[in-house]
Coordinates of C-alpha atoms in Angstrom, one line a residue:
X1305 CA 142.3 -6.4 157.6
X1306 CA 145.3 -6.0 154.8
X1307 CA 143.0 -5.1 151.4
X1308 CA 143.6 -7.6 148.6
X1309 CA 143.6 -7.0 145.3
X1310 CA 143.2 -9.6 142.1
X1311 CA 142.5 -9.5 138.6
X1312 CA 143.1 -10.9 135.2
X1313 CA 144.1 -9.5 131.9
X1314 CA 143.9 -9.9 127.9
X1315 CA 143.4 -7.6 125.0
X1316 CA 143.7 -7.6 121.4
X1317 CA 147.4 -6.9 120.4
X1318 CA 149.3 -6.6 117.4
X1319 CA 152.8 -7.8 117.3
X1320 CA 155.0 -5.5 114.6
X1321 CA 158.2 -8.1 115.0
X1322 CA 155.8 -11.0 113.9
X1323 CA 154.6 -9.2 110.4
X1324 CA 157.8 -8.0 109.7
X1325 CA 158.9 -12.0 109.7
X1326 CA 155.6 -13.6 109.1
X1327 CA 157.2 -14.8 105.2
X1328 CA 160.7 -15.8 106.8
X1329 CA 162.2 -18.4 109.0
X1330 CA 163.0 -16.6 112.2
X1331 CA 165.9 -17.6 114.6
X1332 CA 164.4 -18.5 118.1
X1333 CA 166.3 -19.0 121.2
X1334 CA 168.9 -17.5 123.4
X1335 CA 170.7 -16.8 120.6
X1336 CA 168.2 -15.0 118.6
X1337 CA 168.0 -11.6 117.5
X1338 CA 165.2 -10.7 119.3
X1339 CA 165.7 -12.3 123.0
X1340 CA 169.6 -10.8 122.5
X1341 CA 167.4 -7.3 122.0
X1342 CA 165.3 -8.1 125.4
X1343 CA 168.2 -8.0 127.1
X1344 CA 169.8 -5.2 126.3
X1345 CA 166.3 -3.4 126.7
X1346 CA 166.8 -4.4 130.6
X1347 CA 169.2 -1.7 131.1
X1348 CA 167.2 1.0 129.3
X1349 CA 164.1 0.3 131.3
X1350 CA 165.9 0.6 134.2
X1351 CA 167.4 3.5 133.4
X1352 CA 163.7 5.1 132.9
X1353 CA 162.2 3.4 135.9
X1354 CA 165.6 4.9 138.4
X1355 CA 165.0 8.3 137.1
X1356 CA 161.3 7.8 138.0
X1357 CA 161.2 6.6 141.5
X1358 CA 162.5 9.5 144.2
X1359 CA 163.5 6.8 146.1
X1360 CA 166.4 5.6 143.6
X1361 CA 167.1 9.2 142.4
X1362 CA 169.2 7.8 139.7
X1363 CA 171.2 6.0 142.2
X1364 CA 172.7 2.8 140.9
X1365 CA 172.3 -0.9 142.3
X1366 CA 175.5 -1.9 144.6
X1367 CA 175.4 -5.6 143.1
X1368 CA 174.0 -4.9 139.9
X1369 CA 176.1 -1.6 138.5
X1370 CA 174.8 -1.5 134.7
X1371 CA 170.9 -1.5 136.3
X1372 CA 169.4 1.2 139.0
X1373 CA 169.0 1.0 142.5
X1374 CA 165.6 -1.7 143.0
X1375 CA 165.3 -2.4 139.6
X1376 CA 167.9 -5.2 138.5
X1377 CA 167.4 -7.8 135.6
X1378 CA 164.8 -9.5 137.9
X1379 CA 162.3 -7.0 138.6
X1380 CA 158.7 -7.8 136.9
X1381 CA 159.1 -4.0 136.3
X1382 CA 162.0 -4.0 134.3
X1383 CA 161.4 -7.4 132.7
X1384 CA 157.7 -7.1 131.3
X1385 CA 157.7 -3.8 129.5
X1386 CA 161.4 -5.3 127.9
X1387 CA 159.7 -8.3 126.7
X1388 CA 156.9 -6.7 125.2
X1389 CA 159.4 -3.8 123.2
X1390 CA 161.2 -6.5 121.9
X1391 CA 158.8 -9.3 121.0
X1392 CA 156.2 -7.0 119.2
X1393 CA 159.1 -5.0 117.7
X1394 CA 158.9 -1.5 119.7
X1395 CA 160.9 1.3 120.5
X1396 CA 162.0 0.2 124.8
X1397 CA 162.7 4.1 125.5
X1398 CA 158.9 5.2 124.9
X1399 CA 157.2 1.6 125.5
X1400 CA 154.7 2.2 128.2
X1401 CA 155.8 1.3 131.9
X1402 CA 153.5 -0.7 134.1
X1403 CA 151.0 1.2 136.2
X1404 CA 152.2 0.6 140.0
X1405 CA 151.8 4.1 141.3
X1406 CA 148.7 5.6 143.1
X1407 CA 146.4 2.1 143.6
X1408 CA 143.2 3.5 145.3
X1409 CA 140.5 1.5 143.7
X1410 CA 139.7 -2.0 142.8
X1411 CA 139.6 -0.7 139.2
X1412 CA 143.2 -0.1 139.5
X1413 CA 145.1 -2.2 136.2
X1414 CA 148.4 -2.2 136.0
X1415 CA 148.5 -2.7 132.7
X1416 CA 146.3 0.3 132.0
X1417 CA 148.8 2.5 129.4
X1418 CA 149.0 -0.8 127.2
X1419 CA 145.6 -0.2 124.2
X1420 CA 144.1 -2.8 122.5
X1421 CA 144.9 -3.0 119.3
X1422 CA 142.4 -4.5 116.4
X1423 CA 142.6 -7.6 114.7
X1424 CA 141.2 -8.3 110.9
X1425 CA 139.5 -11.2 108.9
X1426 CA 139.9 -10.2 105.1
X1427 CA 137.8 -12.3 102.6
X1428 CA 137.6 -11.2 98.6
X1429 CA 135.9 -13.1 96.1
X1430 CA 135.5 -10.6 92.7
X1431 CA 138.2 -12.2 90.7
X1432 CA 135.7 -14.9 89.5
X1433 CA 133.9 -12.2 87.7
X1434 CA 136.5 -10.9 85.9
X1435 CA 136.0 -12.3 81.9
X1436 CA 139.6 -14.2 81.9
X1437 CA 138.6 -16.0 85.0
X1438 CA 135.1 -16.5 84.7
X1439 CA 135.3 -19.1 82.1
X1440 CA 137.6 -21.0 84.4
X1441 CA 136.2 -21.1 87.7
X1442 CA 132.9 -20.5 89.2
X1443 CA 134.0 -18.9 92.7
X1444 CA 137.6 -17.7 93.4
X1445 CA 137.6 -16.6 96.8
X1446 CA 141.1 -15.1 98.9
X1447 CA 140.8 -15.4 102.9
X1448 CA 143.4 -13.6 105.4
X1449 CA 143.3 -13.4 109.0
X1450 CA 145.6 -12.2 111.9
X1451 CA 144.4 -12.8 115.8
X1452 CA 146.8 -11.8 118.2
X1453 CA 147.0 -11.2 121.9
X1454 CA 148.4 -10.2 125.0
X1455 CA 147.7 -11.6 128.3
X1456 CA 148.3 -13.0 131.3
X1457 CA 146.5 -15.6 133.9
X1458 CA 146.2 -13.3 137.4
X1459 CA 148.1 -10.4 138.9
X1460 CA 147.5 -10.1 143.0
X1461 CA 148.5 -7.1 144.9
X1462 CA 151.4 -7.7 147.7
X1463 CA 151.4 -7.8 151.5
X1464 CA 154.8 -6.4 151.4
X1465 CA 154.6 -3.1 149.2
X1466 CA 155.4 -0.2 151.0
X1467 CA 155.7 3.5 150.1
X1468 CA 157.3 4.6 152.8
X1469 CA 156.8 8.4 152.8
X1470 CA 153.3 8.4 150.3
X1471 CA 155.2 9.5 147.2
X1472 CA 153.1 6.9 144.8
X1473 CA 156.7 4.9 144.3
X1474 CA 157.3 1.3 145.8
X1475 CA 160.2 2.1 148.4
X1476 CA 160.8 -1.6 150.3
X1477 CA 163.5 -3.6 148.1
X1478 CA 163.8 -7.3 148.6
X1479 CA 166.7 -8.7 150.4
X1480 CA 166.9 -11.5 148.1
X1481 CA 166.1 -9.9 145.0
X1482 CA 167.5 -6.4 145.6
X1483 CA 164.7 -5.1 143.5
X1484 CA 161.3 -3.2 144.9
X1485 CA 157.9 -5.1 145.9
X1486 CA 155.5 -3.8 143.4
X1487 CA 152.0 -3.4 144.8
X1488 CA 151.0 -6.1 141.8
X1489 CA 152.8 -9.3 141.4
X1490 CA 152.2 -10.0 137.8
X1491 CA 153.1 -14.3 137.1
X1492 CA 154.0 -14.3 133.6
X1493 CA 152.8 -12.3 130.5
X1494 CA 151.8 -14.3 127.1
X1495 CA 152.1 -12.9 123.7
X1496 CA 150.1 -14.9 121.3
X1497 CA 149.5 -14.4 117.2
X1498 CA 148.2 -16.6 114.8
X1499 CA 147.8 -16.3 110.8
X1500 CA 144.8 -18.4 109.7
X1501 CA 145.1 -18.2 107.3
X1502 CA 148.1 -16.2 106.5
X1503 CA 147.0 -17.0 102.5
X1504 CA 144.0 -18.7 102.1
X1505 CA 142.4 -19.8 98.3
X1506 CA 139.3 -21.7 97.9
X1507 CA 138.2 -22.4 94.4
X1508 CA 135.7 -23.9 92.4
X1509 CA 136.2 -24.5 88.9
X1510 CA 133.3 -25.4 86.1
X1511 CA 134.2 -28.4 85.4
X1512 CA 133.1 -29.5 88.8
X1513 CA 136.5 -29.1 90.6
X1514 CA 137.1 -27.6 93.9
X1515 CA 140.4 -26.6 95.4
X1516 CA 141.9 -25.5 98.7
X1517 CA 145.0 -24.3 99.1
X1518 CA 146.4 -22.1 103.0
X1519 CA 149.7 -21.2 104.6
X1520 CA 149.0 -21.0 108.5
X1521 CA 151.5 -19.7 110.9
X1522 CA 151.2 -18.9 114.5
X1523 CA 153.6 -18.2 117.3
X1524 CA 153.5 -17.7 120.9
X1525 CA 156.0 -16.6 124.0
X1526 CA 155.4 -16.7 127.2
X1527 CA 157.5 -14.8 130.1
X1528 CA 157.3 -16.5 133.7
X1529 CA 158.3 -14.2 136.3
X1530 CA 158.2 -17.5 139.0
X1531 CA 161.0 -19.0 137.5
X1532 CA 162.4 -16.3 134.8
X1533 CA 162.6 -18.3 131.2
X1534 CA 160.3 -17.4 128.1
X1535 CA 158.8 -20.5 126.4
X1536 CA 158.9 -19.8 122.5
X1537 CA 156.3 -22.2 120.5
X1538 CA 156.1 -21.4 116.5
X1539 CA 153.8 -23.4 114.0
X1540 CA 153.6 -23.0 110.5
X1541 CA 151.1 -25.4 108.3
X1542 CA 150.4 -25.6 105.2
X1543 CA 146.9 -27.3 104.0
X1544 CA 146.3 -28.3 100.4
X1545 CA 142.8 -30.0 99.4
X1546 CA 141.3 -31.3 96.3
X1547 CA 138.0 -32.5 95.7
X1548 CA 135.7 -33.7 92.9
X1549 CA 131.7 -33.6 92.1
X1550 CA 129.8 -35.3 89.7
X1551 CA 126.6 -37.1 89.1
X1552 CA 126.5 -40.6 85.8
X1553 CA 130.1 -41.0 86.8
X1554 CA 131.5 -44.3 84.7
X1555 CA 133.4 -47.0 86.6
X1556 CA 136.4 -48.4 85.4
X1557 CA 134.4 -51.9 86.4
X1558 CA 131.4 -53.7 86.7
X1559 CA 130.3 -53.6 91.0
X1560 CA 127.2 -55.5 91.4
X1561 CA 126.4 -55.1 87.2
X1562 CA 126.5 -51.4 87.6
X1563 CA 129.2 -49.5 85.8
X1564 CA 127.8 -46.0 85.5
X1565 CA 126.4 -44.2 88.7
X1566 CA 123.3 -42.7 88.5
X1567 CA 123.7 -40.3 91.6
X1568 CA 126.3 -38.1 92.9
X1569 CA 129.9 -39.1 93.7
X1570 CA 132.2 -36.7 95.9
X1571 CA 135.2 -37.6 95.9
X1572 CA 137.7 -35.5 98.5
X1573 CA 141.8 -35.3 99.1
X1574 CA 143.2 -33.3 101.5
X1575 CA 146.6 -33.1 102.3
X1576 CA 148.3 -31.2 105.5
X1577 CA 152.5 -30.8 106.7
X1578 CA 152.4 -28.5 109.9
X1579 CA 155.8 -27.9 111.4
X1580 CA 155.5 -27.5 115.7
X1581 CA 158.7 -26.3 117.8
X1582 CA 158.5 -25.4 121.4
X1583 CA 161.6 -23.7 123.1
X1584 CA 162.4 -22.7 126.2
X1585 CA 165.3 -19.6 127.7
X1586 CA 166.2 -19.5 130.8
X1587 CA 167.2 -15.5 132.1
X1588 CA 169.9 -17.1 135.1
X1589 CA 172.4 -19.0 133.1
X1590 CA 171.4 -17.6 129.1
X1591 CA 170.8 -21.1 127.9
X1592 CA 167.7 -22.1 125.8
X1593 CA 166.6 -25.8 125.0
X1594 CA 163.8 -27.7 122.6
X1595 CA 161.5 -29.1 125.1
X1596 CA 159.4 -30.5 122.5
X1597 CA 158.1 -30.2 118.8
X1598 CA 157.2 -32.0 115.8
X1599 CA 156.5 -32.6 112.4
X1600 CA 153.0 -34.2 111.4
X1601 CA 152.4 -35.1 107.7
X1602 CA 148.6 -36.1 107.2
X1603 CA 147.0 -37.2 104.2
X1604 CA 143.0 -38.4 104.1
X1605 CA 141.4 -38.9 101.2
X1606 CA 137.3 -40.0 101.0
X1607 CA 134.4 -40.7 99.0
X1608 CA 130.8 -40.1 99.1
X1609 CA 128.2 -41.1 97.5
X1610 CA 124.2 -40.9 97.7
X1611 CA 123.0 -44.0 97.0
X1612 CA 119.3 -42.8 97.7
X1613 CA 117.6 -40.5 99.2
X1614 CA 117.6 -42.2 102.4
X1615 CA 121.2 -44.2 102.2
X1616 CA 124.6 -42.5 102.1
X1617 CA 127.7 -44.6 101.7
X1618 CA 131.1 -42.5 103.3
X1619 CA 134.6 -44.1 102.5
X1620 CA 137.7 -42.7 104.5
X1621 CA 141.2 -42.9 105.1
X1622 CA 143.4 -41.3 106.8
X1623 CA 147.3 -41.5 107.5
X1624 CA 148.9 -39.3 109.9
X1625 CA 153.0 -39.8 110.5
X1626 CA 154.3 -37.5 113.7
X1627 CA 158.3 -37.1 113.9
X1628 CA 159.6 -35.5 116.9
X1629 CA 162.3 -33.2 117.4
X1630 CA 163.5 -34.8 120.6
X1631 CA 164.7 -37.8 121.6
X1632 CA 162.4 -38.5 124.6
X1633 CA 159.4 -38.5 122.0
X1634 CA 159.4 -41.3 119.2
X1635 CA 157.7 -41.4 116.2
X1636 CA 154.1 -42.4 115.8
X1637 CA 152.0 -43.6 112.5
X1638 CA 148.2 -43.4 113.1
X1639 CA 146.3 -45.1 109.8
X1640 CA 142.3 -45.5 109.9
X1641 CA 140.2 -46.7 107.3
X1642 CA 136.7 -47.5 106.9
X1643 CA 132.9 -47.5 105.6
X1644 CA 130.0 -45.7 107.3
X1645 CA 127.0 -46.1 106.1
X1646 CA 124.1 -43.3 106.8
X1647 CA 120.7 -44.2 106.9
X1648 CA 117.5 -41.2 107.3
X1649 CA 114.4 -42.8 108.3
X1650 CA 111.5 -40.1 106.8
X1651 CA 107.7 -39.6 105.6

């Protein structure tokens, strides 16, 4: 007869911290800038929640003196809206709180006061027109993207919240915990962002040239509020490609007593170093490890070339060399090689 409540959340965010550093090399970890400034963001929240909830009244936790009564460095209450200031780079003291008060309806979300914020796809291709370039390349074209996004997997509403005299506050604190029983019990929140491309160039130049050039970055953290770490994974790649299109190419040799092509040839390089680290915090004894990551250089270059119109001949390689960052991983070297040939059967 106890009402249940469930639901989900994600919405279009934009992290501020993650421009400001999108062009440097920033410091992840419990020693980091950032996760030193979600600490210290703790106390503040705490602060604002105490003076909040009547049933605090500014009062101050017996085993936790530097936090308020029910709202310690455990609480989901005090811990999500910190991790969200200080990982998207805003101001703790007017971040918005979660919404725990007043849950009449199964509309209710407690993460109503957070507002989507837009993402953008930017793509420009008018420098090929301009005279300098014009004689150089056919099409110039610039890409940029950012995605980002906040979510989290399921929140349920608790058996054991109680507001004891209707005043819209949770009043029954945890005897473990010594913080409140929110009427939602939010698992973990996830902060995700990607550049793709951060810089992108794709151009084709009249002498039958085509070049690709992008510098991806992406980074993700993750708060668990089952077993209190944040899990920190940044990528950054970089993609170079090179290709080549040409029909009467000569051969350097005779094959089969032909030594000038008479069809197409398309001839394709492409080259890719993408940088993976995965980290993980831990809130109870402020220590941070790398759980896993990796470097992976690959390089695959290819031919094709239209023998006919119903035959296609495809050569490929491709080299890919992972190194880990941690010792339980090893090193692996993938090479493949080969010929496919492509036959259309037509009228």
């Amino acid at each position: 007869l106890n009402p249940y409540y469930t639901g989900s959340f994600n919405e279009s965010y934009i992290s501020l911290n993650f421009l400001e550093t999108m062009l440097t090399s920033q410091q992840t970890g419990v020693n980091s800038s950032v996760y030193n400034q979600f600490i210290n963001n703790t106390t503040l929240i705490s602060r604002r929640l105490g003076s909040i909830n009547p049933y605090t009244n500014g009062l101050a936790d017996p085993t936790s003196p530097n936090y308020k009564k029910g709202y310690t460095l455990y609480s989901q209450e005090v811990l999500i809206p910190s991790f969200i200031a200080a990982y998207t780079g805003r101001n703790a003291g007017t971040i918005a709180l979660l919404d725990d008060n007043n849950h009449t309806s199964i509309q209710s979300d407690p993460f109503k006061y957070y507002f989507p914020l837009p993402n953008w796809r930017l793509t420009y291709n008018g420098l090929a027109k301009i005279p300098a370039l014009s004689s150089i390349f056919s099409n110039l074209v610039i890409n940029h993207a950012y995605t980002g996004s906040m979510s989290m997997n399921g929140f349920t509403s608790s058996l054991l919240y109680g507001d004891l005299y209707g005043l819209g506050f949770p009043s029954f604190i945890d005897s473990n915990s010594h913080n409140y029983v929110p009427f939602f019990q939010v698992p973990n929140v996830t902060i995700a962002q990607a550049f793709t491309p951060l810089i992108g160039i794709d151009a084709a130049f009249r002498n039958n040239l085509t070049a690709k050039f992008e510098v991806r970055r992406s980074k993700m953290e993750s708060l668990s509020l089952i077993d209190y770490q944040i899990s920190e994974n940044t990528s950054t790649e970089y993609v170079v490609g090179i290709g080549f299109r040409k029909k009467g190419v000569r051969l350097p040799f005779m094959v089969m007593g032909v030594s000038k092509l008479k069809n197409e040839l398309s001839v394709k390089v492409d080259i890719g170093l993408r940088d993976d680290r995965n980290s993980n915090n831990f809130l109870a004894n402020s220590i941070g490890i790398t759980s896993s990551g990796q470097r992976v250089l690959r390089i695959s270059p290819s031919v094709d070339y239209i023998v006919n119109k119903g035959l296609t001949l495809h050569f490929f390689y491709s080299r890919q060399q992972t190194i880990p960052y941690v010792s339980s991983s090893y090193p692996i070297t993938t090479t493949q090689a080969g010929l496919t040939l492509r036959f259309i059967f037509a009228q």
